[in-house]
Coordinates of C-alpha atoms in Angstrom, one line a residue:
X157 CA 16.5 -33.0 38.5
X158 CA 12.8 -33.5 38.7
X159 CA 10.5 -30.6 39.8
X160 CA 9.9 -32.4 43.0
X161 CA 13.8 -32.6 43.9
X162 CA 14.2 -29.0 43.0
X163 CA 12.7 -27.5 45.9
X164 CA 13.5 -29.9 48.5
X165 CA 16.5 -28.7 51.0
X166 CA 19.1 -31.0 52.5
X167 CA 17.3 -30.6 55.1
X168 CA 13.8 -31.6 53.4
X169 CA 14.7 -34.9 51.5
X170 CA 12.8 -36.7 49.6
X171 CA 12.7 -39.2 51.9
X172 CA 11.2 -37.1 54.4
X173 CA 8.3 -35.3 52.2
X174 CA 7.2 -38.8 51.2
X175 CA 7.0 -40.1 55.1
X176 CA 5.4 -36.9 56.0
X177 CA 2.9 -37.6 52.8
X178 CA 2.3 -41.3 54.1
X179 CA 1.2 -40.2 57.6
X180 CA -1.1 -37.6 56.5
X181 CA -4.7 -38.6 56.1
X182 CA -5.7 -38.4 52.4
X183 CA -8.7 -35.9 52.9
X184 CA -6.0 -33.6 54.8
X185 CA -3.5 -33.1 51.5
X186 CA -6.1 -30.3 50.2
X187 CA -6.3 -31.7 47.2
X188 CA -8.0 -29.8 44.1
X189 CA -8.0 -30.4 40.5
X190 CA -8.1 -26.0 39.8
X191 CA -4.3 -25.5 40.2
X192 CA -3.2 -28.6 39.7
X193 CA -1.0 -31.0 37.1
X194 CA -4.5 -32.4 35.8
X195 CA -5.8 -29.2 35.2
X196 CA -4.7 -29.0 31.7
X197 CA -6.1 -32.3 30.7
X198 CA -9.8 -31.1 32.2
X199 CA -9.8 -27.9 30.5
X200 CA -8.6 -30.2 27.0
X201 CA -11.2 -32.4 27.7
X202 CA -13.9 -29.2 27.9
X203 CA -12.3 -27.9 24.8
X204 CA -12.8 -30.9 22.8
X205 CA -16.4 -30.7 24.0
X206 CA -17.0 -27.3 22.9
X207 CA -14.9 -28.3 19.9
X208 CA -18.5 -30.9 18.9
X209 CA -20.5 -28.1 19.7
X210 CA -21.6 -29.9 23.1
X211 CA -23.4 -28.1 25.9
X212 CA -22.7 -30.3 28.3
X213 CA -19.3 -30.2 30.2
X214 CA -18.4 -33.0 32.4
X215 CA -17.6 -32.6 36.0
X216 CA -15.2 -33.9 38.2
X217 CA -14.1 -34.5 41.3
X218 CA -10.9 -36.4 42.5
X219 CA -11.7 -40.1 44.2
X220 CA -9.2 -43.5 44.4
X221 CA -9.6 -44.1 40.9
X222 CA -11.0 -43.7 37.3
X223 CA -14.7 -44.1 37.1
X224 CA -18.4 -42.7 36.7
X225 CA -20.4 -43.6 39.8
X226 CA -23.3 -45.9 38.9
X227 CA -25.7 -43.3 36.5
X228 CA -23.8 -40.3 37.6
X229 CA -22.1 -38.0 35.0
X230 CA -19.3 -37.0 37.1
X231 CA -15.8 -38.2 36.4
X232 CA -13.8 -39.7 38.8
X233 CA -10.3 -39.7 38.8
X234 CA -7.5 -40.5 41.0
X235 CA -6.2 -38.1 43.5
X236 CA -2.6 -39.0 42.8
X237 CA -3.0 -37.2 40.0
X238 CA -3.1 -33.6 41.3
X239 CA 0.0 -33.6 42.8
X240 CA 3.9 -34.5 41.3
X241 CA 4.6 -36.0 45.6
X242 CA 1.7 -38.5 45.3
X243 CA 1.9 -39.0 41.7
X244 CA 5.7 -40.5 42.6
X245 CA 4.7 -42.3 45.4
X246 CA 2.0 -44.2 43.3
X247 CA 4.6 -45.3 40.9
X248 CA 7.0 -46.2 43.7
X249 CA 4.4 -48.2 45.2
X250 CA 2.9 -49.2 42.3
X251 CA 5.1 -49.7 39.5
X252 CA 2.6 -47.8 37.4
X253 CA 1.6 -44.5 36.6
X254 CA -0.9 -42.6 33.3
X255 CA 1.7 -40.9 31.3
X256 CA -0.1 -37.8 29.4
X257 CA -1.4 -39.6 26.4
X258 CA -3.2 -42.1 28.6
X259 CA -4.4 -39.5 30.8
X260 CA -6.4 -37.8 28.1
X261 CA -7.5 -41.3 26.9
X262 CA -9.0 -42.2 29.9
X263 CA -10.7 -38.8 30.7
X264 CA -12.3 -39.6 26.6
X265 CA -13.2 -43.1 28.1
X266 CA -14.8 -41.4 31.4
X267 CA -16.6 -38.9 29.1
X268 CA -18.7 -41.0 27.1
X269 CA -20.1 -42.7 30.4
X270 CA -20.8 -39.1 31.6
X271 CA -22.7 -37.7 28.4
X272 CA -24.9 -41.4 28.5
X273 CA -25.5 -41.1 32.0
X274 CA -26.9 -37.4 31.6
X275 CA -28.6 -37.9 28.7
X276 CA -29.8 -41.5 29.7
X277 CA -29.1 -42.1 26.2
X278 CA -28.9 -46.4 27.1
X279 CA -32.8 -45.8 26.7
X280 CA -32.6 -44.3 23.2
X281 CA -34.2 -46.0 20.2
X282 CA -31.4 -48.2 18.5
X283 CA -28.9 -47.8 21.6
X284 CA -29.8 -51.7 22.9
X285 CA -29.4 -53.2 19.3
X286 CA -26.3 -51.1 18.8
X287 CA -24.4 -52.0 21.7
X288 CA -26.1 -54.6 24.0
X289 CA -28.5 -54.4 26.8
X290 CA -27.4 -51.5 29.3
X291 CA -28.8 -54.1 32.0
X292 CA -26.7 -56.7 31.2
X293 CA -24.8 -58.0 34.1
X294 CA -21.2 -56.6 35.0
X295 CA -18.3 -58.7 35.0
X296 CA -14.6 -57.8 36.1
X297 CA -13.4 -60.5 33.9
X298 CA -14.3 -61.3 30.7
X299 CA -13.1 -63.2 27.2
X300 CA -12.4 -60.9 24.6
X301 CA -12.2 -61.5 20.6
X302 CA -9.0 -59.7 19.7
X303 CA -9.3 -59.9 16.0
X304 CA -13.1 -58.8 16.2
X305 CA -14.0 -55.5 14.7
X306 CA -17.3 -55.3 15.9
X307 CA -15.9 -52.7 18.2
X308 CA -13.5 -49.7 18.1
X309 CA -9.8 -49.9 19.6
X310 CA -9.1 -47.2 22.0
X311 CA -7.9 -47.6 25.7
X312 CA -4.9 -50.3 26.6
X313 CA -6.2 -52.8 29.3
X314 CA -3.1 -54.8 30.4
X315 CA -4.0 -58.2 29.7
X316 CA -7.2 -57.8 27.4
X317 CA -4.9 -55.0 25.3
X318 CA -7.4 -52.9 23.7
X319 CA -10.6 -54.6 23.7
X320 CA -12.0 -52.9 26.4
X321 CA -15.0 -51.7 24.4
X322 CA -16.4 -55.8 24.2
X323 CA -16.2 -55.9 28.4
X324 CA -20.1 -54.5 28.6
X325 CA -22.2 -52.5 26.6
X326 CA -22.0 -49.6 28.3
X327 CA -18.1 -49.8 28.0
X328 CA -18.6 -50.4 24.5
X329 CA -20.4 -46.7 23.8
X330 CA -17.8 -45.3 26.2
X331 CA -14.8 -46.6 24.1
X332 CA -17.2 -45.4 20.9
X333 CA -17.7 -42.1 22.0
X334 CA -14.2 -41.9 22.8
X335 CA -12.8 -42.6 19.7
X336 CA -15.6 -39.9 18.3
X337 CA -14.6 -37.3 20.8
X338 CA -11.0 -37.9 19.5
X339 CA -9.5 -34.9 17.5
X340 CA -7.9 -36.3 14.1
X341 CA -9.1 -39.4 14.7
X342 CA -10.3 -39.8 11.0
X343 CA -12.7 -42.3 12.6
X344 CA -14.8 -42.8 9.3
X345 CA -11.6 -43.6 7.6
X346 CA -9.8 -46.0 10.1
X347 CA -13.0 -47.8 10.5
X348 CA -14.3 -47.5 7.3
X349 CA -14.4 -51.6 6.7
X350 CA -15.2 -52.4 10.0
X351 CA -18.7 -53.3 11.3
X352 CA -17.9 -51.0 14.3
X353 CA -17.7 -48.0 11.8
X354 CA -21.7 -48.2 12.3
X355 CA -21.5 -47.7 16.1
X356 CA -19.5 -44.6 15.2
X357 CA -22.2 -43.4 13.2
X358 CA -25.2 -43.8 15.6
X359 CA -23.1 -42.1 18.3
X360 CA -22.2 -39.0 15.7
X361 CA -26.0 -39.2 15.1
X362 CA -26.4 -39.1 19.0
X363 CA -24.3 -36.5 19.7
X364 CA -25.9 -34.1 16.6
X365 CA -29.2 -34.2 18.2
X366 CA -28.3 -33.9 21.8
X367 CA -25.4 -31.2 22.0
X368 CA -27.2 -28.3 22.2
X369 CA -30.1 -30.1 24.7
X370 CA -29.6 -29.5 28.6
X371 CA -28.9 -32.5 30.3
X372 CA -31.1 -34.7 32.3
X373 CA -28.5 -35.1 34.7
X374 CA -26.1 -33.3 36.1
X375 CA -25.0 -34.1 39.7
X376 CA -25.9 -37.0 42.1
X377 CA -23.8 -39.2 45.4
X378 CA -20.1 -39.3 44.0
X379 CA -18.4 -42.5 45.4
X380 CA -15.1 -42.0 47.6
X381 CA -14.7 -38.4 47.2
X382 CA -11.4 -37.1 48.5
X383 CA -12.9 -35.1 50.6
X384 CA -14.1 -38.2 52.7
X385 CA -11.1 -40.2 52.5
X386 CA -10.0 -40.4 56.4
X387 CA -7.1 -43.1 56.0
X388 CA -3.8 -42.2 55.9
X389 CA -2.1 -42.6 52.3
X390 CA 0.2 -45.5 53.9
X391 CA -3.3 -47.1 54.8
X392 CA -4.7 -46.8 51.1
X393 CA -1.2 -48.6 49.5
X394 CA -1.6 -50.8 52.6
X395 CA -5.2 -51.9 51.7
X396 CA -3.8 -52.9 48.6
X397 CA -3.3 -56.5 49.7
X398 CA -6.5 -56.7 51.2
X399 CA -8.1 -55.9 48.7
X400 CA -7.3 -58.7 46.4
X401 CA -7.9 -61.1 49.3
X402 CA -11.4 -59.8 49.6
X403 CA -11.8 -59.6 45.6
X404 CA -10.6 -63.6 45.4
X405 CA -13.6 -64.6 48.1
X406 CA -15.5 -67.2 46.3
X407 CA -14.4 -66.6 43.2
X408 CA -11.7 -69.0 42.9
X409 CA -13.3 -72.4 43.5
X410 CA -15.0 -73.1 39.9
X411 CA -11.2 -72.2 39.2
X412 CA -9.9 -74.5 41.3
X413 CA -13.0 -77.4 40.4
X414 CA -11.4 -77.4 36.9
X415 CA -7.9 -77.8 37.4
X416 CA -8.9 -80.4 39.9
X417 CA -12.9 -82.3 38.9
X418 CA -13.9 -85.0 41.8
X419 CA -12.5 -88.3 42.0
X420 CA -11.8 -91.3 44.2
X421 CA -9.3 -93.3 45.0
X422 CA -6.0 -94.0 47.8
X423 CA -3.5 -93.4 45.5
X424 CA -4.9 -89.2 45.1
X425 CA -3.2 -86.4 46.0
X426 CA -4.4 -83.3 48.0
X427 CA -4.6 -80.3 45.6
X428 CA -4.2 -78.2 48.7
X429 CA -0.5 -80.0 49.3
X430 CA 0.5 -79.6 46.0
X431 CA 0.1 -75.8 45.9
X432 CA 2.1 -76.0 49.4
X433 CA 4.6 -78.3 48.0
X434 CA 5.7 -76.2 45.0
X435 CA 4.5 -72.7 46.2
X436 CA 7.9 -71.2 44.9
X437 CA 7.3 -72.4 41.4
X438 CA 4.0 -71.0 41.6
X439 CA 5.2 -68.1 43.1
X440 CA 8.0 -67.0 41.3
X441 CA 5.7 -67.5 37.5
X442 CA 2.9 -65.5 38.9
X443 CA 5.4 -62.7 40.5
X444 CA 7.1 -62.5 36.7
X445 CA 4.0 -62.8 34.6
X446 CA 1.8 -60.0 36.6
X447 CA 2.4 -56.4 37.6
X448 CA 1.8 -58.2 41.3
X449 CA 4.4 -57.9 43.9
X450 CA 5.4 -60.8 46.1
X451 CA 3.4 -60.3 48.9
X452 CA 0.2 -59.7 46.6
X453 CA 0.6 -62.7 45.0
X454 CA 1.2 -64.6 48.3
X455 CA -2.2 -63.3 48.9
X456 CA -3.7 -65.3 46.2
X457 CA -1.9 -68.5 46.6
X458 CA -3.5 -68.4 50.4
X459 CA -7.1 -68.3 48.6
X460 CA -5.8 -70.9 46.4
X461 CA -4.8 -73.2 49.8
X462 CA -7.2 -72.6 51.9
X463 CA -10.2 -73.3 48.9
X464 CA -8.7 -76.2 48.0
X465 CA -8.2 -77.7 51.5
X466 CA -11.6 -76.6 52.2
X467 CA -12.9 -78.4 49.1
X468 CA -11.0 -81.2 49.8
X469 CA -9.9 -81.2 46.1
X470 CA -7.7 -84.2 44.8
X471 CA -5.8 -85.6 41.8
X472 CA -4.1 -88.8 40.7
X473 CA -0.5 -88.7 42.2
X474 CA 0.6 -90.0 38.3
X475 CA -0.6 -86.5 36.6
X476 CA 1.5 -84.2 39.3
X477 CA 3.3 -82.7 37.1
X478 CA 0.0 -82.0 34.3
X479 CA -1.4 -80.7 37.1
X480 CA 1.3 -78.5 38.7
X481 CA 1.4 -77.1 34.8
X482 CA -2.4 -76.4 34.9
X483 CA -2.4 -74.8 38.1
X484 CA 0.7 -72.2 37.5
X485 CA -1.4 -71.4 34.5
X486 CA -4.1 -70.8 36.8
X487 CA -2.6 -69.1 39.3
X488 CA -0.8 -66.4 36.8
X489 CA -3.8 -65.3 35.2
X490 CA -5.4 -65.0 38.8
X491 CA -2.4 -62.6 39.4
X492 CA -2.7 -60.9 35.7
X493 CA -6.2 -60.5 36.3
X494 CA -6.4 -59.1 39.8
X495 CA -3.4 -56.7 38.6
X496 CA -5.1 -55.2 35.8
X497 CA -8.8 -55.5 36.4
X498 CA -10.9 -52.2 37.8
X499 CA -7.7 -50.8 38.1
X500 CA -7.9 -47.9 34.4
X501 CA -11.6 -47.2 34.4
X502 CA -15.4 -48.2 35.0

């Protein structure tokens, strides 16, 4: 019997704690990390710190999920997380929940965005040429190399497995740093023929000439603290869907322009009725490909529709089936990517 279970009466079921939870606004579950399951894994984190002789100790604050604000060396992480009721909920709603391991992996991850944001160590000598531009534009979605070893291997990203590090630049000192920070890591021997073993040196040479420096930085605006959050926790799950509609806006029609490239002719066939037509194909491959629900991906077959009906996008009616191939292909890796993306980290 789980702790949760234990101290529930017949007259306090499960059933009833987790409606009670749902109707309670998010900011009203008093809500701390001091006291709570993640305490542990913060005061770990601060040991490893003090472990590498750091004088800097990240802060943190609980929010709606893992991240740095933009430049802030706070870390983010999500309120679920301080408490075993909300912790369930999120993996009944979910299907997903940070066992211990990844917990600590991610707090690593968050870590190394904290010490470059409070050092503003992107503007070091040799931090561009090791890494990338710091400027360089963010992208949700990008192509990884898996077989590269340009970069470290740290933190598990659903569908891009463990490149995370070759997203951006600035995720690629934060997956660096992390394997760094890592106690028996043996970085300089797991790495020791890979071209990434030299971004493991530049941050150890980093780290050796800022730990004992005060940092530049060490507060500024946190981004959805819990404090603020007015919605009820059945309103945050219940966003959940809105959220990917407003995340496909736009973003699916050079998607949609490839599967389906202008023509003429009578004998063509409206992309926007073939994705009606066979919606439970399309449906049922992007449901069992995706950590997406039904309705979720429902969500982005709409987009799908409505683009290409609005695009007025058409095909030859003798490549239906090519194309109904092409487009489930589509479609799923919509549904992977929108599952998995901005989801672990920032």
């Amino acid at each position: 019997m789980s702790t949760v279970e234990s101290v529930l009466t017949p007259f306090n079921s499960w059933e009833t704690v987790r409606c009670e939870l749902l109707h309670t606004r998010i900011c009203d579950l008093g809500l701390t990390i001091k006291g709570s399951p993640l305490e542990p894994f913060t005061t770990r984190l601060h040991r490893e710190f003090t472990a590498k002789g750091m004088r800097f100790l990240p802060s943190f604050y609980l929010t709606d999920s893992w991240g740095c604000p933009d430049r802030v060396p706070v870390i983010g992480i999500p309120f679920y997380l301080a408490d075993e009721r909300l912790a369930r909920i999120e993996e009944e709603q979910t299907g997903d929940l940070e066992d211990d391991q990844m917990i600590m992996m991610l707090l690593r991850h968050e870590a190394g965005h904290a010490v470059n944001y409070a050092y503003r160590l992107w503007r070091e000598p040799g931090w561009a040429e090791t890494f990338g531009p710091f400027s360089k534009p963010y992208r949700e979605v990008f192509r990884p190399q898996p077989a590269s070893k340009k970069f470290v291997r740290h933190i598990y990203s659903g569908q891009y497995g463990r490149t995370y590090a070759q997203k951006h630049p600035d995720e690629d000192f934060a997956e660096t740093f992390a394997v760094w920070l890592t106690p028996r890591s043996a970085w300089r021997k797991r790495y020791r023929y890979w071209p990434a073993l030299q971004k493991l040196k530049y941050v150890d040479s980093l780290m050796r000439r800022f730990r004992g420096e005060r940092p530049r930085r060490q507060g500024g605006r946190l981004l959805n603290p819990v404090e603020k959050m007015e919605m009820r926790l059945a309103e945050h799950y219940g966003q959940r869907t809105e959220r990917f509609r407003a995340a496909a806006q736009g973003y699916v029609d050079d998607r949609l322009r490839l599967v389906f490239p202008p023509m003429n002719g009578n004998s063509a066939i409206l992309a926007a009725d073939l994705l009606h037509e066979r919606r439970g194909e399309l449906l049922e491959r992007m449901v069992r490909w995706s950590a997406l629900d039904e309705e979720e991906a429902q969500t982005i077959l709409d987009k799908l529709e409505d683009r290409a009906q609005a695009l007025h996008l058409k095909f030859p009616r003798s490549r239906e089936e090519e194309k109904l191939v092409d487009v489930a292909a589509m479609a799923t890796a919509l549904a992977v990517e929108f599952a998995y993306c901005g989801r672990l980290m920032a």
